[in-house]
Amino acid sequence: YATMDPAKFSRKLWSARKQLILTLAPLLLLPLLFVVPPKEGRCLYVVLLMAVYWCTEALPLAVTAMLPVCLFPTMGILPSKKVCPQYFLETNFLFLSGLVMASAIEEWGLHHRIALKVLKIVGVKPAWLILGMMITSSFLSMWLSNTATTAMMLPIANAILESLFGNLETLKENCKDKSDPEGDSRVKMHVLPCEKQVLTTENTPDWTDRSEQKNLEEVRREAEYQMKVWKGFLISIPYAASIGGTATLTGTAPNLILVGQLKSYFPECDLINFGSWFVFAFPLMLLFLILGWIWIAFLYGGLNTRLCISKHDERAAAEAKAKAVIDEDYKKLGPIKFAEGSITFLFIIFAVLLFTRDPKFVTGWSVFFTKGYVSDAVTGVIIISILFFFPSQCPSLRWWFDSRASNTPYVPLLSWRKAQESVPWNIILLLGGGFAMAKGCEESGLAVWIGNHLQPLAQVPPAVAVILITAFIACFTEFASNTATIIIFLPVIAELAIRVNVNPLYFMIPATTGCSYAFMLPVSTPPNSIAFASGHLMVKDMVKTGFVMNILGILCVSLAMNTWGLHMFNLHIYPDWARPLNASSATVATHAITTMNMTG
C-alpha cells in the first residue's frame, strides 16, 4: 500500500471534521456517565455534548438546541412535558415581538432615514463621522439585529468614504513606497482626495526633481492616513452594533436568556424587565461607546486639530464632497411617507410601553391589571399585532362620500409573508434550547453538584470575581456564538454566586453583558465577519483594536456593577429570592452548616 502524504491526510481529516466530531464527541464523553453521580452525570453528558456541537458548529446551532427534546426524556433527566414548553416561554415572545418590529422598520426603510439624518447632523470630519456611524449603528442595533445593522450601515460608509478619498484601489497603490524608479514607472497617483490626477511616467529619469520626490512622499503619507481612516470607519460599525445590542432586552439574545434563566432558577426574582434593564444598560452602553470612539479615532487618525479648527485645504474639499453625497442620498428619500410615520409612532409606543410597564424606580402602568398577569411579552405582542392590520397608506375618507372618488388600496404595514422571511426562527429555537438546558441542570441537581466544586473560588473578592468572569466570558465568546456561550455558563455562574453567598445578579449581569464583547476576531460575531468580508480589514487590525476594546468593556462593566448597578438591584445584600434554588439541597446544606456551627 502506498503511504499517504501527511499533508493530504490532514486535509482529509479537516474536510471530514464535522462528521468526526459528531461521531467521536458522544463516545469520548461516555466516561462521565460512570464518574459523576447518575442523574447529574447524564445531564452533564448532554450539556457538554451540546457545548461541543455549539462551539464547533458540527450541527446547525438550532438543531443542537433541540437535542434536549430527544435526550432529556430518553436518558431519564426530565420528562418531555417539562422540556417542550421551554421552547416557547414568554421571553421568546418578547424576542419575537422585537424581531417583527425590526422587520417592519426594515420593510419601509426607516432605518436608512435615521442613519442619514444622524450623519447629516454630526458632520463629515473623519472623527465626527466615525462617531456618527457608531451612534447610528448602536441605536439601530438596540432594536434591529446586530447583523442587519452592520449589513445596512457598511454600504453607506463605503459611499461616504469613496466621496472623501476616491477609489480604494488607487488609495492602496498610493500607500506603497515609490522611492524606487521601477515603482514610479507604474504609478497612478490620486494626489487630491477630491479629484483624480494620473501621473504616467514611462521611463523616469535618474535626475528626478527633489520637489517631485517630496510631493510623492506627501501623497504617500496622505494616502496612509486616508487608509487608516477608512479602516477606522469599517471597524467602528460592527463594534458599535455589538455594544448597542446590550442596551435593551430585545437587542441581543443573551439578555433574554438571562431573563429566562432567572425565571427558571429564581421564580421570585422580578428585578429584571425591559425598563429596569434599560436604565442600567443604556448608561453603560453610552460610556463604552464614547471610550470606544476615542480609542478607534485615536488609533485610526481621526483625532487631530481639524476636529475643532476649520481649514481650507484638499481635505476640506473632500469633506464638502462627502457632505454633498449624504445630503443627496437624504433628498432621494423624499418627505416622510405615511408608512414611515406610522412605523415611527408605533415604534415609540412599543418602546414607551415596554419601558413604563414596571420600571421599578416608579410605579408602572401594570398596576391597572391583575398582579403578575401582564408581562413585557404581552405588551410586545399587542403592538406588533397592530402592524398586520394598520394601513401603510393614508385611508381616503372621500371614497365613503363620493362614489366617483378612487379608493386607496389597503396594504397593511407588515404582511405575515414578510415577517416569516425576516424573522430568524433559528434564534428562537436557540433561546428555547438554552432554557431547556437550564431546566435540566436545575432539576437534575447538576447545578448544585457544579457549585460544590466551585468552593475554592469563595476566596476571591466579589469585585475581582466580576472582572474575572467578564474577562473569561469575553474571551470564550471570541470563539463561540454569544448565545451558546451564555447558555453554557449562566447556570454555573448562578450556582457560584449562591456558593459564595453573593447576589446572583452581581455575577450574572456582567457575564451576560460580556458575552456581547467579542471584538478581536472576524469569526467572533456575524457583524465582525461582514465587516471583514469587505476585504479592507486584516485580522491584525481587529486583534489590535479589539484587544483594547475588550479591556475597556470589562472595566466599564465593572464600574457599572459597582456604582449605579449596586444601588439599582441591591447587589450589596444576599436576597431572599435567591435562597429557594433546589430547595431540598439548599435546606440540607443550610442544616449541615448550622450543625457544624453549633458543634464548633
Coordinates of C-alpha atoms in Angstrom, one line a residue:
Y1 CA 0.0 0.0 0.0
A2 CA 1.3 3.5 -0.8
T3 CA 1.8 5.6 2.2
M4 CA -0.4 8.7 2.3
D5 CA 1.3 12.1 2.4
P6 CA 0.7 13.6 5.9
A7 CA -0.4 16.9 4.4
K8 CA -3.1 15.2 2.3
F9 CA -4.2 13.1 5.3
S10 CA -4.5 16.3 7.4
R11 CA -6.6 17.9 4.7
K12 CA -8.9 14.9 4.5
L13 CA -9.3 15.0 8.3
W14 CA -10.1 18.7 8.1
S15 CA -12.7 18.2 5.4
A16 CA -14.4 15.5 7.4
R17 CA -14.0 17.3 10.8
K18 CA -17.8 17.8 11.4
Q19 CA -18.6 14.1 10.8
L20 CA -15.7 13.1 13.1
I21 CA -16.9 15.5 15.9
L22 CA -20.4 14.2 15.5
T23 CA -19.3 10.6 15.9
L24 CA -16.4 10.9 18.4
A25 CA -17.8 13.5 20.9
P26 CA -20.5 11.2 22.3
L27 CA -18.0 8.4 22.6
L28 CA -15.3 10.5 24.3
L29 CA -17.8 11.9 26.8
L30 CA -19.2 8.5 27.8
P31 CA -16.9 8.1 30.9
L32 CA -18.8 11.0 32.6
L33 CA -21.8 8.6 33.0
F34 CA -19.7 6.4 35.3
V35 CA -17.6 9.1 37.1
V36 CA -20.3 11.6 38.1
P37 CA -23.4 10.7 40.2
P38 CA -26.1 9.1 38.0
K39 CA -28.6 11.8 37.2
E40 CA -26.1 14.7 37.4
G41 CA -23.7 12.7 35.2
R42 CA -26.4 12.1 32.5
C43 CA -27.3 15.8 32.5
L44 CA -23.6 16.9 32.3
Y45 CA -23.1 14.5 29.4
V46 CA -25.9 16.2 27.4
V47 CA -24.7 19.7 28.4
L48 CA -21.1 19.1 27.3
L49 CA -22.2 17.3 24.1
M50 CA -24.3 20.4 23.2
A51 CA -21.4 22.7 24.2
V52 CA -19.1 20.8 21.8
Y53 CA -21.6 20.9 19.0
W54 CA -22.3 24.5 19.5
C55 CA -18.7 25.6 19.7
T56 CA -17.7 23.6 16.6
E57 CA -21.0 24.1 14.8
A58 CA -20.8 20.4 13.8
L59 CA -24.6 20.6 13.7
P60 CA -26.6 23.8 12.9
L61 CA -27.0 25.8 16.1
A62 CA -30.8 25.4 16.1
V63 CA -30.6 21.6 15.6
T64 CA -28.2 21.3 18.6
A65 CA -30.6 23.4 20.6
M66 CA -33.3 20.7 20.0
L67 CA -31.2 17.9 21.4
P68 CA -32.8 18.2 24.9
V69 CA -36.2 17.2 23.4
C70 CA -34.6 13.9 22.4
L71 CA -32.0 13.3 25.1
F72 CA -33.5 14.6 28.3
P73 CA -36.6 12.3 28.3
T74 CA -34.8 9.2 26.9
M75 CA -32.0 9.5 29.4
G76 CA -34.4 10.0 32.3
I77 CA -33.3 13.5 33.1
L78 CA -36.5 15.4 32.5
P79 CA -40.0 14.3 31.2
S80 CA -41.0 15.6 27.7
K81 CA -43.9 17.6 29.2
K82 CA -41.4 19.7 31.1
V83 CA -38.8 20.1 28.3
C84 CA -41.0 21.1 25.4
P85 CA -42.7 24.1 27.0
Q86 CA -39.2 25.7 27.5
Y87 CA -39.0 26.4 23.7
F88 CA -41.8 29.0 23.8
L89 CA -41.6 30.8 27.1
E90 CA -42.9 34.4 27.4
T91 CA -39.3 35.5 26.9
N92 CA -39.3 34.0 23.4
F93 CA -42.5 36.0 22.6
L94 CA -40.8 39.2 23.8
F95 CA -37.8 38.4 21.5
L96 CA -40.2 37.6 18.6
S97 CA -42.1 40.9 19.0
G98 CA -38.7 42.8 18.8
L99 CA -37.8 40.9 15.6
V100 CA -41.2 41.5 14.0
M101 CA -40.9 45.3 14.8
A102 CA -37.4 45.3 13.3
S103 CA -38.7 43.7 10.1
A104 CA -41.4 46.4 9.8
I105 CA -38.7 49.1 10.2
E106 CA -36.6 47.5 7.5
E107 CA -39.6 47.0 5.2
W108 CA -40.2 50.7 4.9
G109 CA -36.6 51.9 5.1
L110 CA -37.0 53.9 8.3
H111 CA -33.5 52.7 9.5
H112 CA -32.0 54.2 6.3
R113 CA -33.5 57.6 7.0
I114 CA -32.4 57.6 10.7
A115 CA -28.8 56.7 9.6
L116 CA -28.5 59.5 7.0
K117 CA -30.1 62.1 9.3
V118 CA -27.6 61.4 12.1
L119 CA -24.7 61.6 9.6
K120 CA -26.1 65.0 8.4
I121 CA -26.1 66.2 12.0
V122 CA -22.6 65.1 13.1
G123 CA -20.8 66.5 10.0
V124 CA -18.2 65.0 7.8
K125 CA -14.8 65.3 9.5
P126 CA -13.5 61.8 9.9
A127 CA -13.6 61.6 13.8
W128 CA -17.2 63.1 13.8
L129 CA -18.3 60.8 11.0
I130 CA -16.9 57.7 12.9
L131 CA -18.9 59.0 15.9
G132 CA -22.0 59.4 13.8
M133 CA -21.5 55.9 12.4
M134 CA -21.2 54.5 15.9
I135 CA -24.1 56.4 17.3
T136 CA -26.4 55.3 14.4
S137 CA -25.2 51.6 14.5
S138 CA -25.6 51.3 18.2
F139 CA -29.1 52.9 18.2
L140 CA -30.3 50.8 15.4
S141 CA -28.9 47.6 16.9
M142 CA -30.9 48.3 20.1
W143 CA -33.9 47.3 18.1
L144 CA -32.7 45.6 14.9
S145 CA -30.3 42.6 14.9
N146 CA -26.6 43.4 15.1
T147 CA -26.1 41.6 11.8
A148 CA -28.8 43.5 10.0
T149 CA -27.5 46.8 11.3
T150 CA -23.9 46.1 10.1
A151 CA -25.1 44.9 6.7
M152 CA -27.2 48.1 6.3
M153 CA -24.5 50.6 7.5
L154 CA -21.5 49.3 5.6
P155 CA -22.7 50.3 2.1
I156 CA -23.5 53.8 3.5
A157 CA -20.0 54.0 5.0
N158 CA -18.4 52.9 1.7
A159 CA -20.2 55.5 -0.3
I160 CA -19.1 58.3 2.1
L161 CA -15.5 57.0 2.1
E162 CA -15.3 57.0 -1.7
S163 CA -16.5 60.6 -1.9
L164 CA -14.0 61.5 0.8
F165 CA -10.9 59.6 -0.5
G166 CA -11.7 58.4 -4.0
N167 CA -11.1 54.9 -5.3
L168 CA -9.9 52.4 -2.8
E169 CA -7.5 50.6 -5.2
T170 CA -5.8 53.8 -6.1
L171 CA -5.5 54.6 -2.4
K172 CA -3.8 51.3 -1.7
E173 CA -1.4 51.9 -4.6
N174 CA -0.5 55.3 -3.2
C175 CA 0.3 53.7 0.2
K176 CA 3.2 51.8 -1.4
D177 CA 6.7 53.1 -1.2
K178 CA 7.5 54.6 -4.6
S179 CA 11.1 55.7 -3.9
D180 CA 12.4 53.2 -6.4
P181 CA 12.4 54.1 -10.1
E182 CA 10.7 50.8 -11.1
G183 CA 7.8 51.6 -8.8
D184 CA 7.5 55.1 -10.2
S185 CA 7.1 53.8 -13.7
R186 CA 3.8 52.1 -12.8
V187 CA 2.3 54.8 -10.6
K188 CA -1.3 56.0 -10.8
M189 CA -1.5 58.9 -8.4
H190 CA -4.5 60.2 -6.6
V191 CA -3.0 63.4 -5.5
L192 CA -6.1 65.2 -4.2
P193 CA -8.8 63.4 -2.3
C194 CA -11.5 65.2 -4.4
E195 CA -10.1 64.8 -7.9
K196 CA -8.1 62.2 -9.8
Q197 CA -4.7 63.1 -11.3
V198 CA -2.9 60.4 -13.1
L199 CA 0.9 60.6 -13.4
T200 CA 2.2 58.3 -16.0
T201 CA 5.9 58.1 -16.4
E202 CA 7.1 55.5 -18.9
N203 CA 10.8 56.0 -18.2
T204 CA 11.6 58.0 -15.1
P205 CA 14.9 59.7 -15.5
D206 CA 17.6 59.4 -12.8
W207 CA 17.6 63.2 -12.2
T208 CA 14.0 63.2 -10.6
D209 CA 13.4 66.6 -9.1
R210 CA 13.6 66.7 -5.3
S211 CA 10.4 68.6 -5.1
E212 CA 8.7 65.8 -7.0
Q213 CA 10.1 63.2 -4.6
K214 CA 8.9 65.3 -1.7
N215 CA 5.4 65.5 -3.4
L216 CA 5.4 61.7 -3.8
E217 CA 6.3 61.3 -0.1
E218 CA 3.5 63.7 0.9
V219 CA 1.0 61.9 -1.2
R220 CA 2.1 58.5 0.3
R221 CA 1.7 59.9 3.8
E222 CA -1.8 61.3 3.0
A223 CA -2.8 58.0 1.4
E224 CA -1.7 56.1 4.5
Y225 CA -3.7 58.5 6.7
Q226 CA -6.7 58.0 4.5
M227 CA -6.4 54.2 4.6
K228 CA -6.2 54.3 8.4
V229 CA -9.4 56.4 8.5
W230 CA -11.1 54.0 6.0
K231 CA -10.3 51.1 8.3
G232 CA -11.5 53.0 11.4
F233 CA -14.8 53.6 9.6
L234 CA -15.3 50.0 8.8
I235 CA -14.2 48.6 12.1
S236 CA -16.3 51.0 14.2
I237 CA -19.6 49.8 12.7
P238 CA -19.7 46.1 13.9
Y239 CA -18.2 47.1 17.2
A240 CA -20.9 49.8 17.8
A241 CA -23.6 47.3 16.7
S242 CA -22.4 44.8 19.3
I243 CA -22.2 47.5 22.0
G244 CA -25.7 48.9 21.2
G245 CA -27.4 45.5 21.4
T246 CA -26.6 45.3 25.1
A247 CA -28.8 48.4 25.9
T248 CA -32.2 46.7 25.5
L249 CA -33.5 43.3 26.5
T250 CA -34.6 42.6 22.9
G251 CA -31.3 43.9 21.4
T252 CA -29.5 40.6 21.7
A253 CA -30.3 37.1 22.6
P254 CA -28.1 36.7 25.7
N255 CA -30.0 39.4 27.5
L256 CA -33.2 37.4 27.1
I257 CA -31.5 34.2 28.1
L258 CA -30.6 35.9 31.4
V259 CA -34.3 36.8 32.0
G260 CA -35.4 33.3 31.1
Q261 CA -32.9 31.6 33.3
L262 CA -33.6 33.9 36.2
K263 CA -37.3 32.9 36.0
S264 CA -36.3 29.3 35.9
Y265 CA -33.8 29.4 38.8
F266 CA -35.3 32.2 40.9
P267 CA -39.0 32.4 40.2
E268 CA -39.4 35.1 42.9
C269 CA -36.9 37.4 41.2
D270 CA -38.7 40.2 39.3
L271 CA -35.9 42.8 39.2
I272 CA -35.0 42.4 35.5
N273 CA -37.5 43.6 32.9
F274 CA -37.3 45.9 29.9
G275 CA -37.4 49.1 31.8
S276 CA -35.0 48.2 34.6
W277 CA -32.5 46.7 32.2
F278 CA -32.6 49.8 30.0
V279 CA -32.0 52.1 33.0
F280 CA -29.0 50.0 33.9
A281 CA -27.6 49.1 30.5
F282 CA -28.1 52.3 28.5
P283 CA -25.7 54.5 30.5
L284 CA -23.2 51.6 30.3
M285 CA -23.6 51.4 26.6
L286 CA -23.1 55.2 26.2
L287 CA -20.0 55.1 28.4
F288 CA -18.4 52.2 26.5
L289 CA -19.4 53.8 23.1
I290 CA -17.7 57.1 23.9
L291 CA -14.5 55.3 25.2
G292 CA -14.6 53.0 22.1
W293 CA -14.9 56.0 19.8
I294 CA -12.0 57.8 21.4
W295 CA -9.8 54.7 21.1
I296 CA -10.8 54.0 17.4
A297 CA -10.5 57.7 16.4
F298 CA -7.1 57.8 18.2
L299 CA -5.8 54.6 16.6
Y300 CA -7.0 55.4 13.1
G301 CA -6.1 59.0 12.8
G302 CA -9.4 60.8 13.3
L303 CA -8.3 62.7 16.4
N304 CA -6.5 65.9 15.4
T305 CA -6.8 69.7 15.4
R306 CA -9.2 69.5 12.4
L307 CA -11.9 68.4 14.9
C308 CA -12.4 71.9 16.2
I309 CA -10.5 74.1 13.7
S310 CA -11.7 74.6 10.1
K311 CA -9.1 74.5 7.4
H312 CA -9.5 75.3 3.7
D313 CA -7.4 72.6 2.1
E314 CA -7.7 69.4 0.0
R315 CA -9.3 67.5 2.9
A316 CA -11.8 70.3 3.4
A317 CA -12.7 70.0 -0.3
A318 CA -13.1 66.2 0.0
E319 CA -15.3 66.7 3.2
A320 CA -17.5 69.1 1.3
K321 CA -18.0 66.5 -1.4
A322 CA -18.8 63.8 1.2
K323 CA -21.4 66.1 2.8
A324 CA -23.0 66.6 -0.7
V325 CA -23.2 62.8 -1.1
I326 CA -25.0 62.4 2.3
D327 CA -27.4 65.4 1.5
E328 CA -28.1 64.0 -1.9
D329 CA -28.9 60.5 -0.5
Y330 CA -31.2 62.0 2.1
K331 CA -33.0 64.1 -0.5
K332 CA -33.6 61.0 -2.6
L333 CA -35.7 59.6 0.3
G334 CA -38.2 62.4 -0.2
P335 CA -40.6 63.6 2.5
I336 CA -41.6 61.1 5.3
K337 CA -44.2 58.8 3.9
F338 CA -47.4 57.8 5.8
A339 CA -46.0 54.3 6.4
E340 CA -42.7 55.6 7.9
G341 CA -44.6 58.0 10.2
S342 CA -46.9 55.1 11.3
I343 CA -44.0 52.8 12.0
T344 CA -42.2 55.6 13.9
F345 CA -45.3 56.2 16.0
L346 CA -45.9 52.5 16.8
F347 CA -42.2 52.0 17.5
I348 CA -42.2 54.9 20.0
I349 CA -45.4 53.4 21.6
F350 CA -43.7 50.0 21.7
A351 CA -40.6 51.3 23.5
V352 CA -42.5 53.6 25.9
L353 CA -45.0 50.8 26.9
L354 CA -42.2 48.3 27.5
F355 CA -40.2 50.9 29.5
T356 CA -43.0 52.1 31.7
R357 CA -44.7 48.7 32.4
D358 CA -42.8 48.2 35.6
P359 CA -39.6 50.3 35.7
K360 CA -39.1 49.6 39.5
F361 CA -38.0 53.2 40.3
V362 CA -41.6 54.5 39.7
T363 CA -45.0 52.8 39.6
G364 CA -45.7 51.4 36.1
W365 CA -48.9 51.0 34.3
S366 CA -49.1 47.2 35.0
V367 CA -50.7 48.1 38.4
F368 CA -54.0 48.6 36.5
F369 CA -54.1 44.9 35.8
T370 CA -54.1 41.8 38.0
K371 CA -50.7 41.5 39.6
G372 CA -48.4 39.2 37.7
Y373 CA -50.7 38.8 34.7
V374 CA -49.2 41.3 32.2
S375 CA -45.6 40.9 31.2
D376 CA -43.3 42.5 28.6
A377 CA -44.2 39.7 26.2
V378 CA -47.9 40.7 26.3
T379 CA -47.0 44.4 25.6
G380 CA -44.8 43.4 22.7
V381 CA -47.3 41.1 21.0
I382 CA -50.1 43.7 21.4
I383 CA -48.1 46.3 19.5
I384 CA -46.8 44.0 16.7
S385 CA -50.3 42.7 16.1
I386 CA -51.3 46.2 15.1
L387 CA -48.6 46.1 12.3
F388 CA -50.5 43.4 10.5
F389 CA -53.7 45.5 10.0
F390 CA -52.6 49.1 10.3
P391 CA -52.7 50.7 6.7
S392 CA -49.5 51.7 5.0
Q393 CA -51.2 54.4 3.1
C394 CA -53.5 57.2 4.4
P395 CA -57.1 56.0 4.1
S396 CA -59.3 58.0 1.8
L397 CA -62.3 59.5 3.5
R398 CA -63.7 60.9 0.3
W399 CA -64.4 57.4 -1.0
W400 CA -67.1 57.0 1.6
F401 CA -69.0 60.1 0.5
D402 CA -68.1 60.4 -3.2
S403 CA -69.0 57.4 -5.4
R404 CA -66.6 58.6 -8.1
A405 CA -63.6 59.0 -5.8
S406 CA -60.9 56.4 -6.1
N407 CA -60.2 54.2 -3.0
T408 CA -56.7 54.0 -1.5
P409 CA -55.6 50.4 -1.9
Y410 CA -55.4 48.7 1.5
V411 CA -51.9 47.3 2.3
P412 CA -51.0 46.7 5.9
L413 CA -47.7 47.9 7.3
L414 CA -46.4 44.3 7.5
S415 CA -47.5 41.1 5.9
W416 CA -47.1 37.7 7.5
R417 CA -45.1 36.5 4.5
K418 CA -42.6 39.3 5.1
A419 CA -42.4 38.5 8.8
Q420 CA -41.8 34.9 8.0
E421 CA -38.9 35.8 5.7
S422 CA -37.3 38.3 8.1
V423 CA -37.6 36.7 11.5
P424 CA -34.6 34.3 12.2
W425 CA -36.6 31.5 13.7
N426 CA -33.4 29.5 14.4
I427 CA -32.5 32.1 17.1
I428 CA -35.9 31.5 18.8
L429 CA -35.1 27.7 18.9
L430 CA -31.7 28.5 20.2
L431 CA -33.2 30.5 23.1
G432 CA -35.5 27.6 23.8
G433 CA -32.6 25.2 23.8
G434 CA -30.9 27.3 26.4
F435 CA -34.0 27.4 28.7
A436 CA -34.4 23.6 28.3
M437 CA -30.7 23.1 29.2
A438 CA -31.1 25.4 32.3
K439 CA -34.2 23.5 33.4
G440 CA -32.4 20.2 33.1
C441 CA -29.4 21.5 35.1
E442 CA -31.7 22.7 37.8
E443 CA -34.0 19.6 38.1
S444 CA -31.2 17.0 37.8
G445 CA -29.2 18.6 40.6
L446 CA -26.3 19.3 38.2
A447 CA -26.2 23.0 39.1
V448 CA -25.7 22.1 42.8
W449 CA -23.1 19.5 42.0
I450 CA -21.1 22.0 40.0
G451 CA -21.5 24.6 42.8
N452 CA -20.0 22.2 45.3
H453 CA -16.8 22.0 43.2
L454 CA -16.6 25.8 42.9
Q455 CA -16.0 26.3 46.6
P456 CA -12.3 27.4 46.2
L457 CA -13.5 30.5 44.3
A458 CA -15.1 31.7 47.5
Q459 CA -11.7 33.2 48.5
V460 CA -11.8 35.7 45.6
P461 CA -13.3 39.1 46.5
P462 CA -16.6 39.6 44.6
A463 CA -15.5 42.8 42.9
V464 CA -12.4 40.9 41.5
A465 CA -14.7 37.9 40.6
V466 CA -16.8 40.3 38.4
I467 CA -13.8 41.3 36.4
L468 CA -12.6 37.7 36.1
I469 CA -16.0 36.4 35.0
T470 CA -16.5 39.2 32.4
A471 CA -13.0 38.7 31.1
F472 CA -13.4 34.9 30.8
I473 CA -16.8 35.1 29.1
A474 CA -15.5 37.9 26.7
C475 CA -12.5 35.6 25.7
F476 CA -14.7 32.5 25.3
T477 CA -17.2 34.2 23.1
E478 CA -14.4 35.2 20.7
F479 CA -14.5 31.5 19.6
A480 CA -18.2 30.5 20.1
S481 CA -21.6 32.0 19.5
N482 CA -22.5 34.5 22.2
T483 CA -25.9 32.8 22.7
A484 CA -24.3 29.4 23.1
T485 CA -21.7 30.8 25.5
I486 CA -24.2 32.4 27.9
I487 CA -26.4 29.3 27.7
I488 CA -23.5 27.1 28.8
F489 CA -22.1 29.3 31.6
L490 CA -25.0 31.1 33.1
P491 CA -26.2 28.1 35.3
V492 CA -22.6 27.6 36.5
I493 CA -22.3 31.3 37.4
A494 CA -25.6 31.4 39.2
E495 CA -24.6 28.4 41.3
L496 CA -21.2 30.0 42.0
A497 CA -22.9 33.2 43.3
I498 CA -25.0 31.1 45.7
R499 CA -22.0 29.1 46.9
V500 CA -20.0 32.3 47.8
N501 CA -23.2 34.0 49.2
V502 CA -23.3 36.8 46.7
N503 CA -26.3 38.3 45.0
P504 CA -26.6 36.1 41.8
L505 CA -27.3 39.2 39.7
Y506 CA -23.8 40.6 40.7
F507 CA -22.2 37.8 38.7
M508 CA -24.9 37.0 36.1
I509 CA -25.3 40.5 34.6
P510 CA -21.6 41.1 33.9
A511 CA -21.4 37.6 32.3
T512 CA -24.4 38.4 30.1
T513 CA -23.1 41.8 29.0
G514 CA -19.5 40.5 28.5
C515 CA -21.0 37.9 26.1
S516 CA -21.6 40.7 23.5
Y517 CA -18.0 42.0 23.8
A518 CA -16.4 39.9 21.0
F519 CA -14.2 42.3 19.1
M520 CA -10.9 40.5 18.4
L521 CA -11.6 38.0 15.6
P522 CA -13.6 38.1 12.3
V523 CA -15.3 34.8 13.3
S524 CA -16.3 36.1 16.8
T525 CA -19.7 37.5 15.6
P526 CA -21.6 37.9 12.3
P527 CA -21.1 41.7 12.3
N528 CA -17.3 41.2 12.5
S529 CA -17.5 38.7 9.7
I530 CA -19.5 41.1 7.5
A531 CA -17.0 44.0 8.0
F532 CA -14.0 41.7 7.5
A533 CA -15.6 40.3 4.3
S534 CA -15.4 43.7 2.7
G535 CA -11.7 42.9 2.1
H536 CA -10.3 46.2 3.5
L537 CA -9.5 44.9 7.1
M538 CA -6.9 42.5 8.2
V539 CA -7.0 40.1 11.2
K540 CA -4.2 42.1 12.9
D541 CA -6.4 45.3 12.7
M542 CA -9.2 43.6 14.5
V543 CA -6.9 41.9 17.1
K544 CA -5.1 45.2 17.8
T545 CA -8.3 47.3 18.1
G546 CA -10.4 44.6 19.7
F547 CA -7.9 43.7 22.5
V548 CA -8.2 47.3 24.0
M549 CA -11.9 47.3 23.3
N550 CA -12.3 44.2 25.4
I551 CA -10.3 45.7 28.2
L552 CA -12.4 48.9 28.1
G553 CA -15.6 46.8 28.1
I554 CA -14.5 44.8 31.1
L555 CA -13.6 48.0 33.0
C556 CA -16.9 49.7 32.1
V557 CA -19.0 46.7 33.2
S558 CA -17.1 46.5 36.5
L559 CA -17.7 50.3 37.1
A560 CA -21.4 50.0 36.3
M561 CA -21.9 47.0 38.6
N562 CA -20.1 48.7 41.5
T563 CA -21.8 52.1 41.1
W564 CA -25.4 52.5 39.8
G565 CA -26.0 48.8 39.3
L566 CA -25.2 48.2 43.0
H567 CA -28.0 50.5 44.1
M568 CA -30.5 49.7 41.4
F569 CA -30.5 45.9 42.1
N570 CA -29.5 46.0 45.8
L571 CA -26.4 43.9 44.9
H572 CA -24.8 44.5 48.3
I573 CA -27.3 42.2 50.0
Y574 CA -28.0 38.5 49.5
P575 CA -31.7 38.4 48.5
D576 CA -34.4 36.2 49.8
W577 CA -35.4 35.2 46.3
A578 CA -32.0 33.5 45.8
R579 CA -32.5 31.1 48.7
P580 CA -35.1 28.6 47.3
L581 CA -32.8 27.2 44.4
N582 CA -33.2 23.5 44.6
A583 CA -34.8 23.9 48.0
S584 CA -34.1 20.4 49.3
S585 CA -30.4 20.6 48.6
A586 CA -30.2 24.1 49.9
T587 CA -32.0 23.0 53.1
V588 CA -29.6 20.1 53.6
A589 CA -26.6 22.4 53.1
T590 CA -28.0 25.0 55.5
H591 CA -28.8 22.4 58.1
A592 CA -25.2 21.0 57.8
I593 CA -23.7 24.4 58.2
T594 CA -25.9 25.1 61.2
T595 CA -25.0 21.8 62.8
M596 CA -21.3 22.5 62.2
N597 CA -21.6 25.9 63.8
M598 CA -23.4 24.5 66.9
T599 CA -20.9 21.7 67.4
G600 CA -18.0 24.0 66.7

